[in-house]
Coordinates of C-alpha atoms in Angstrom, one line a residue:
X1 CA 21.0 -11.8 -4.9
X2 CA 18.0 -13.3 -3.1
X3 CA 19.1 -16.8 -4.1
X4 CA 22.5 -16.2 -2.5
X5 CA 21.0 -14.9 0.7
X6 CA 18.6 -18.0 0.8
X7 CA 21.6 -20.3 0.3
X8 CA 23.4 -18.6 3.1
X9 CA 20.4 -18.8 5.4
X10 CA 20.0 -22.5 4.6
X11 CA 23.5 -23.1 5.8
X12 CA 22.4 -22.0 9.2
X13 CA 18.9 -23.4 9.2
X14 CA 18.1 -26.8 7.7
X15 CA 15.4 -26.4 5.0
X16 CA 13.3 -29.0 6.8
X17 CA 13.4 -27.1 10.1
X18 CA 10.5 -24.8 11.1
X19 CA 12.7 -21.7 10.5
X20 CA 13.9 -23.2 7.2
X21 CA 10.4 -23.7 6.1
X22 CA 9.5 -20.1 6.9
X23 CA 12.5 -18.9 5.0
X24 CA 11.6 -21.1 2.1
X25 CA 8.0 -19.9 2.0
X26 CA 8.4 -16.2 2.8
X27 CA 11.9 -15.2 1.7
X28 CA 11.2 -15.3 -2.0
X29 CA 12.0 -12.8 -4.8
X30 CA 8.4 -11.9 -5.1
X31 CA 7.8 -11.2 -1.4
X32 CA 11.1 -9.4 -0.8
X33 CA 10.5 -7.2 -3.9
X34 CA 6.9 -6.6 -2.8
X35 CA 8.1 -5.4 0.6
X36 CA 10.8 -3.3 -1.0
X37 CA 8.5 -1.6 -3.5
X38 CA 5.7 -1.4 -0.8
X39 CA 8.1 0.6 1.4
X40 CA 9.0 2.8 -1.6
X41 CA 5.3 3.3 -2.3
X42 CA 4.6 4.1 1.3
X43 CA 7.4 6.6 1.2
X44 CA 6.0 8.2 -2.0
X45 CA 2.5 8.2 -0.3
X46 CA 3.9 9.8 2.9
X47 CA 5.9 12.5 1.1
X48 CA 2.8 13.4 -1.0
X49 CA 0.7 13.4 2.1
X50 CA 3.1 15.7 3.9
X51 CA 3.6 18.1 1.0
X52 CA -0.1 18.5 0.3
X53 CA -0.9 18.8 4.0
X54 CA 1.6 21.6 4.3
X55 CA 0.3 23.2 1.1
X56 CA -3.3 23.1 2.4
X57 CA -2.2 24.7 5.7
X58 CA -0.3 27.4 3.7
X59 CA -3.4 28.3 1.6
X60 CA -5.8 28.0 4.5
X61 CA -7.7 25.0 3.1
X62 CA -9.8 23.3 5.8
X63 CA -10.9 20.4 3.7
X64 CA -13.5 19.3 1.2
X65 CA -15.6 17.6 3.9
X66 CA -15.7 20.7 6.0
X67 CA -16.7 22.8 2.9
X68 CA -19.4 20.2 2.1
X69 CA -20.8 20.0 5.6
X70 CA -20.7 23.8 6.0
X71 CA -22.7 24.3 2.8
X72 CA -25.2 21.7 3.9
X73 CA -25.7 23.5 7.2
X74 CA -24.6 20.5 9.3
X75 CA -23.1 22.5 12.2
X76 CA -23.0 19.5 14.6
X77 CA -20.9 17.5 12.2
X78 CA -18.6 20.5 11.7
X79 CA -18.0 20.6 15.5
X80 CA -16.7 17.0 15.3
X81 CA -14.2 18.2 12.6
X82 CA -13.3 21.4 14.3
X83 CA -9.6 21.1 13.3
X84 CA -10.6 20.6 9.6
X85 CA -10.6 17.6 7.3
X86 CA -7.7 18.8 5.2
X87 CA -5.7 15.7 6.1
X88 CA -8.4 13.5 4.4
X89 CA -7.9 15.6 1.2
X90 CA -4.1 15.3 1.5
X91 CA -4.6 11.5 2.0
X92 CA -6.7 11.3 -1.1
X93 CA -4.1 12.9 -3.3
X94 CA -1.3 10.9 -1.7
X95 CA -3.3 7.8 -2.5
X96 CA -3.7 8.6 -6.2
X97 CA 0.1 9.2 -6.5
X98 CA 0.9 6.0 -4.6
X99 CA -1.5 3.9 -6.7
X100 CA 0.1 5.1 -9.9
X101 CA 3.6 4.4 -8.6
X102 CA 2.5 1.0 -7.1
X103 CA 0.8 -0.2 -10.3
X104 CA 3.9 0.2 -12.4
X105 CA 6.3 -1.2 -9.8
X106 CA 4.1 -4.2 -9.1
X107 CA 3.4 -5.0 -12.7
X108 CA 7.0 -4.7 -13.8
X109 CA 9.2 -5.7 -10.9
X110 CA 7.1 -7.7 -8.3
X111 CA 4.8 -9.9 -10.3
X112 CA 6.7 -9.5 -13.6
X113 CA 3.7 -9.1 -15.8
X114 CA 5.3 -8.3 -19.1
X115 CA 2.2 -7.9 -21.3
X116 CA 1.2 -4.4 -22.3
X117 CA -1.6 -5.5 -24.6
X118 CA -4.7 -3.5 -23.9
X119 CA -6.7 -6.5 -22.8
X120 CA -4.2 -7.7 -20.3
X121 CA -2.8 -4.4 -19.0
X122 CA -6.3 -2.9 -19.0
X123 CA -7.7 -5.8 -16.9
X124 CA -4.7 -5.5 -14.5
X125 CA -5.1 -1.8 -14.2
X126 CA -8.9 -2.0 -13.5
X127 CA -8.4 -4.8 -11.0
X128 CA -5.5 -2.9 -9.4
X129 CA -7.4 0.3 -9.1
X130 CA -10.5 -1.5 -7.8
X131 CA -8.6 -3.3 -5.1
X132 CA -6.8 0.0 -4.2
X133 CA -10.1 1.8 -3.9
X134 CA -11.2 -0.8 -1.4
X135 CA -8.0 -0.4 0.6
X136 CA -8.3 3.4 0.2
X137 CA -11.7 3.3 2.0
X138 CA -10.2 1.1 4.7
X139 CA -7.3 3.5 5.0
X140 CA -9.5 6.6 5.1
X141 CA -11.7 5.0 7.7
X142 CA -8.8 4.0 9.9
X143 CA -7.2 7.4 9.5
X144 CA -10.5 9.1 10.5
X145 CA -10.8 6.8 13.6
X146 CA -7.1 7.2 14.7
X147 CA -6.9 11.0 14.0
X148 CA -10.3 12.4 14.7
X149 CA -11.8 9.9 17.1
X150 CA -8.7 8.8 19.0
X151 CA -6.7 12.0 18.6
X152 CA -3.6 10.3 17.4
X153 CA -0.8 12.1 15.5
X154 CA -1.6 12.2 11.8
X155 CA 1.8 11.0 10.6
X156 CA 2.0 8.1 13.1
X157 CA -1.6 7.1 12.1
X158 CA -0.6 7.2 8.5
X159 CA 2.4 4.9 9.1
X160 CA 0.4 2.4 11.2
X161 CA -2.5 2.3 8.7
X162 CA 0.1 1.9 5.9
X163 CA 1.2 -1.4 7.3
X164 CA -2.3 -2.8 7.2
X165 CA -2.8 -1.5 3.7
X166 CA 0.4 -3.1 2.4
X167 CA -0.8 -6.5 3.6
X168 CA -4.2 -6.0 2.1
X169 CA -2.8 -4.9 -1.2
X170 CA -0.4 -7.8 -1.5
X171 CA -3.2 -10.3 -1.0
X172 CA -5.4 -8.6 -3.6
X173 CA -2.5 -8.3 -6.1
X174 CA -1.2 -11.9 -5.6
X175 CA -4.6 -13.6 -5.6
X176 CA -6.7 -11.6 -8.0
X177 CA -4.8 -9.1 -10.2
X178 CA -1.4 -10.4 -11.3
X179 CA -2.1 -14.1 -11.0
X180 CA 0.0 -16.2 -13.3
X181 CA -1.6 -18.5 -15.9
X182 CA 1.1 -21.1 -15.5
X183 CA 2.5 -21.7 -12.0
X184 CA 5.9 -20.2 -12.0
X185 CA 8.4 -20.5 -9.1
X186 CA 8.3 -17.1 -7.4
X187 CA 11.5 -17.9 -5.5
X188 CA 13.6 -17.0 -8.5
X189 CA 15.4 -20.4 -8.4

């Protein structure tokens, strides 16, 4: 299907033109499927975040960070988190759910890594989780800044930060995790 859309676009834009070169470089099976599954992963992440945030409100959970700071006697830090840190806990759970979903969709559909041998799949999983841990810390930091420091809406902050995280994760996956041994045309041609 992507090949047909590319052909149609190249009828309107010459392949040698600036726009044609952009289409040729960025409108590939791999990138389109990454965006598609990235959007699905973001939806899974947002739904999990929303559900756990609602659950935490329903049970009166103020957050692990609040509990930790309270038990340590750090009252000044608790004042900063007066509304609770439950959104950070919901974000952590949403991240775990999203990483599991993303690993399988990226492995199978985006980068088409077919090997399930323990040495290959294990290396991919460790690299994937390691890269996602890095992006998780970036996501949590940005969520903290937007929600707690800048008083932005939690869901809006989650969406904006999600865009940054999708880009980071593509770069990690493409360059370090699912790199192909032989150069294969990712355009699907």
